[in-house]
């Protein structure tokens, strides 16, 4: 079996790690052993935080929608439930953007959600329960 000389590949691998570690503080940017450890950690953080970024944006959108919905006399969950009942299929990202950039349009959507909630609650919850039970064939029918 022929002899394999590994110097070129090893130097290339180390140079790649040190290039990724540019900008790190102290030995982490100049010494391979420390740079390798920090680059591995950094890649783990980057992977994790790509997932966290999505969570953070969703939280931000919900906060903005909640603030705008409360300005229109609804809580967040009432607003979302009303939108579902009204058949409004806008996602949180779009709703949050409307809440910030076009409050009048968001107000119109909130009014539709309110109307759908009021139309669905005519007669109250207690009046709807016996009919639901009878239809399901459950106890109390």
mmCIF file of C-alpha atoms in Angstrom:
data_model
loop_
_atom_site.group_PDB
_atom_site.id
_atom_site.type_symbol
_atom_site.label_atom_id
_atom_site.label_comp_id
_atom_site.label_asym_id
_atom_site.label_seq_id
_atom_site.Cartn_x
_atom_site.Cartn_y
_atom_site.Cartn_z
ATOM 1 C CA UNK A 1 0.000 0.000 0.000
ATOM 2 C CA UNK A 2 1.421 3.416 -0.921
ATOM 3 C CA UNK A 3 2.366 5.885 1.754
ATOM 4 C CA UNK A 4 -0.021 8.801 2.292
ATOM 5 C CA UNK A 5 1.455 12.187 3.132
ATOM 6 C CA UNK A 6 -1.131 14.241 5.030
ATOM 7 C CA UNK A 7 0.532 17.591 5.561
ATOM 8 C CA UNK A 8 -1.360 19.513 2.870
ATOM 9 C CA UNK A 9 -4.790 18.266 3.969
ATOM 10 C CA UNK A 10 -4.026 18.882 7.644
ATOM 11 C CA UNK A 11 -2.853 22.432 6.973
ATOM 12 C CA UNK A 12 -5.936 23.089 4.855
ATOM 13 C CA UNK A 13 -8.227 21.822 7.625
ATOM 14 C CA UNK A 14 -6.485 23.949 10.258
ATOM 15 C CA UNK A 15 -6.456 27.029 8.044
ATOM 16 C CA UNK A 16 -10.203 26.636 7.474
ATOM 17 C CA UNK A 17 -10.874 26.520 11.226
ATOM 18 C CA UNK A 18 -8.630 29.526 11.884
ATOM 19 C CA UNK A 19 -10.404 31.488 9.135
ATOM 20 C CA UNK A 20 -13.752 30.687 10.756
ATOM 21 C CA UNK A 21 -12.312 31.878 14.079
ATOM 22 C CA UNK A 22 -11.287 35.302 12.762
ATOM 23 C CA UNK A 23 -12.494 38.018 15.081
ATOM 24 C CA UNK A 24 -12.557 35.871 18.210
ATOM 25 C CA UNK A 25 -10.775 37.247 21.246
ATOM 26 C CA UNK A 26 -7.305 36.111 22.343
ATOM 27 C CA UNK A 27 -6.010 32.612 21.694
ATOM 28 C CA UNK A 28 -9.324 31.534 20.204
ATOM 29 C CA UNK A 29 -8.429 33.346 16.997
ATOM 30 C CA UNK A 30 -4.778 32.318 16.677
ATOM 31 C CA UNK A 31 -4.278 28.870 18.250
ATOM 32 C CA UNK A 32 -5.826 25.893 16.476
ATOM 33 C CA UNK A 33 -6.725 23.921 19.614
ATOM 34 C CA UNK A 34 -8.701 26.783 21.162
ATOM 35 C CA UNK A 35 -10.084 28.002 17.837
ATOM 36 C CA UNK A 36 -11.445 24.549 17.006
ATOM 37 C CA UNK A 37 -13.276 24.345 20.321
ATOM 38 C CA UNK A 38 -14.779 27.808 19.948
ATOM 39 C CA UNK A 39 -15.796 27.277 16.317
ATOM 40 C CA UNK A 40 -17.618 24.065 17.300
ATOM 41 C CA UNK A 41 -19.460 25.941 20.052
ATOM 42 C CA UNK A 42 -20.243 28.790 17.678
ATOM 43 C CA UNK A 43 -21.767 26.439 15.123
ATOM 44 C CA UNK A 44 -23.931 24.856 17.844
ATOM 45 C CA UNK A 45 -25.090 28.313 18.961
ATOM 46 C CA UNK A 46 -25.835 29.303 15.368
ATOM 47 C CA UNK A 47 -27.953 26.173 14.785
ATOM 48 C CA UNK A 48 -29.829 26.625 18.061
ATOM 49 C CA UNK A 49 -30.422 30.327 17.573
ATOM 50 C CA UNK A 50 -31.834 29.892 14.073
ATOM 51 C CA UNK A 51 -34.662 28.037 15.821
ATOM 52 C CA UNK A 52 -34.869 30.599 18.642
ATOM 53 C CA UNK A 53 -35.143 33.466 16.143
ATOM 54 C CA UNK A 54 -38.399 31.982 14.828
ATOM 55 C CA UNK A 55 -39.779 31.801 18.383
ATOM 56 C CA UNK A 56 -38.748 35.382 19.099
ATOM 57 C CA UNK A 57 -40.454 36.696 15.967
ATOM 58 C CA UNK A 58 -43.657 34.799 16.772
ATOM 59 C CA UNK A 59 -43.629 36.323 20.291
ATOM 60 C CA UNK A 60 -43.128 39.793 18.805
ATOM 61 C CA UNK A 61 -45.988 39.330 16.328
ATOM 62 C CA UNK A 62 -48.332 38.121 19.065
ATOM 63 C CA UNK A 63 -47.412 41.094 21.273
ATOM 64 C CA UNK A 64 -48.109 43.551 18.451
ATOM 65 C CA UNK A 65 -51.410 41.888 17.534
ATOM 66 C CA UNK A 66 -52.460 41.844 21.200
ATOM 67 C CA UNK A 67 -51.731 45.569 21.595
ATOM 68 C CA UNK A 68 -53.658 46.462 18.431
ATOM 69 C CA UNK A 69 -56.554 44.134 19.293
ATOM 70 C CA UNK A 70 -56.869 45.677 22.764
ATOM 71 C CA UNK A 71 -56.960 49.114 21.165
ATOM 72 C CA UNK A 72 -59.989 47.802 19.247
ATOM 73 C CA UNK A 73 -61.706 46.355 22.323
ATOM 74 C CA UNK A 74 -60.656 42.692 22.004
ATOM 75 C CA UNK A 75 -58.085 40.508 23.706
ATOM 76 C CA UNK A 76 -55.614 38.534 21.586
ATOM 77 C CA UNK A 77 -57.413 35.208 21.950
ATOM 78 C CA UNK A 78 -60.826 36.769 21.265
ATOM 79 C CA UNK A 79 -59.396 38.435 18.168
ATOM 80 C CA UNK A 80 -57.832 35.230 16.835
ATOM 81 C CA UNK A 81 -60.990 33.232 17.583
ATOM 82 C CA UNK A 82 -63.109 35.890 15.874
ATOM 83 C CA UNK A 83 -60.828 35.855 12.823
ATOM 84 C CA UNK A 84 -61.191 32.069 12.619
ATOM 85 C CA UNK A 85 -64.985 32.316 12.848
ATOM 86 C CA UNK A 86 -65.056 35.089 10.233
ATOM 87 C CA UNK A 87 -62.915 33.012 7.861
ATOM 88 C CA UNK A 88 -60.013 35.472 7.850
ATOM 89 C CA UNK A 89 -56.923 33.429 6.992
ATOM 90 C CA UNK A 90 -54.110 35.914 7.601
ATOM 91 C CA UNK A 91 -51.106 34.663 9.503
ATOM 92 C CA UNK A 92 -49.607 36.392 12.543
ATOM 93 C CA UNK A 93 -46.779 37.947 10.546
ATOM 94 C CA UNK A 94 -49.190 39.743 8.196
ATOM 95 C CA UNK A 95 -51.560 40.729 11.012
ATOM 96 C CA UNK A 96 -48.671 42.197 13.039
ATOM 97 C CA UNK A 97 -47.459 44.130 10.000
ATOM 98 C CA UNK A 98 -50.970 45.508 9.454
ATOM 99 C CA UNK A 99 -51.240 46.437 13.131
ATOM 100 C CA UNK A 100 -48.072 48.537 12.871
ATOM 101 C CA UNK A 101 -48.237 49.941 9.335
ATOM 102 C CA UNK A 102 -51.992 50.256 8.706
ATOM 103 C CA UNK A 103 -54.053 50.497 11.931
ATOM 104 C CA UNK A 104 -57.227 51.360 9.967
ATOM 105 C CA UNK A 105 -57.090 48.083 8.025
ATOM 106 C CA UNK A 106 -56.387 46.185 11.242
ATOM 107 C CA UNK A 107 -59.394 47.942 12.819
ATOM 108 C CA UNK A 108 -61.580 46.741 9.958
ATOM 109 C CA UNK A 109 -60.400 43.172 10.515
ATOM 110 C CA UNK A 110 -61.021 43.559 14.252
ATOM 111 C CA UNK A 111 -64.580 44.711 13.530
ATOM 112 C CA UNK A 112 -65.158 41.644 11.350
ATOM 113 C CA UNK A 113 -63.794 39.447 14.150
ATOM 114 C CA UNK A 114 -66.083 41.174 16.687
ATOM 115 C CA UNK A 115 -69.101 40.705 14.434
ATOM 116 C CA UNK A 116 -68.299 37.003 13.975
ATOM 117 C CA UNK A 117 -67.939 36.565 17.750
ATOM 118 C CA UNK A 118 -71.256 38.315 18.437
ATOM 119 C CA UNK A 119 -73.053 36.322 15.722
ATOM 120 C CA UNK A 120 -71.731 33.087 17.216
ATOM 121 C CA UNK A 121 -72.677 33.938 20.801
ATOM 122 C CA UNK A 122 -76.359 34.770 20.216
ATOM 123 C CA UNK A 123 -78.285 32.819 22.843
ATOM 124 C CA UNK A 124 -75.231 32.356 25.040
ATOM 125 C CA UNK A 125 -73.140 29.288 25.786
ATOM 126 C CA UNK A 126 -75.660 27.673 28.147
ATOM 127 C CA UNK A 127 -78.342 27.642 25.444
ATOM 128 C CA UNK A 128 -76.028 25.911 22.979
ATOM 129 C CA UNK A 129 -74.933 23.098 25.291
ATOM 130 C CA UNK A 130 -78.102 20.936 25.447
ATOM 131 C CA UNK A 131 -78.408 20.940 21.650
ATOM 132 C CA UNK A 132 -74.759 19.901 21.335
ATOM 133 C CA UNK A 133 -75.271 17.047 23.784
ATOM 134 C CA UNK A 134 -78.441 15.876 22.019
ATOM 135 C CA UNK A 135 -76.670 15.880 18.658
ATOM 136 C CA UNK A 136 -73.768 13.908 20.124
ATOM 137 C CA UNK A 137 -76.054 11.482 21.944
ATOM 138 C CA UNK A 138 -74.215 12.152 25.205
ATOM 139 C CA UNK A 139 -75.549 12.352 28.765
ATOM 140 C CA UNK A 140 -78.245 14.939 29.419
ATOM 141 C CA UNK A 141 -79.796 14.407 26.007
#
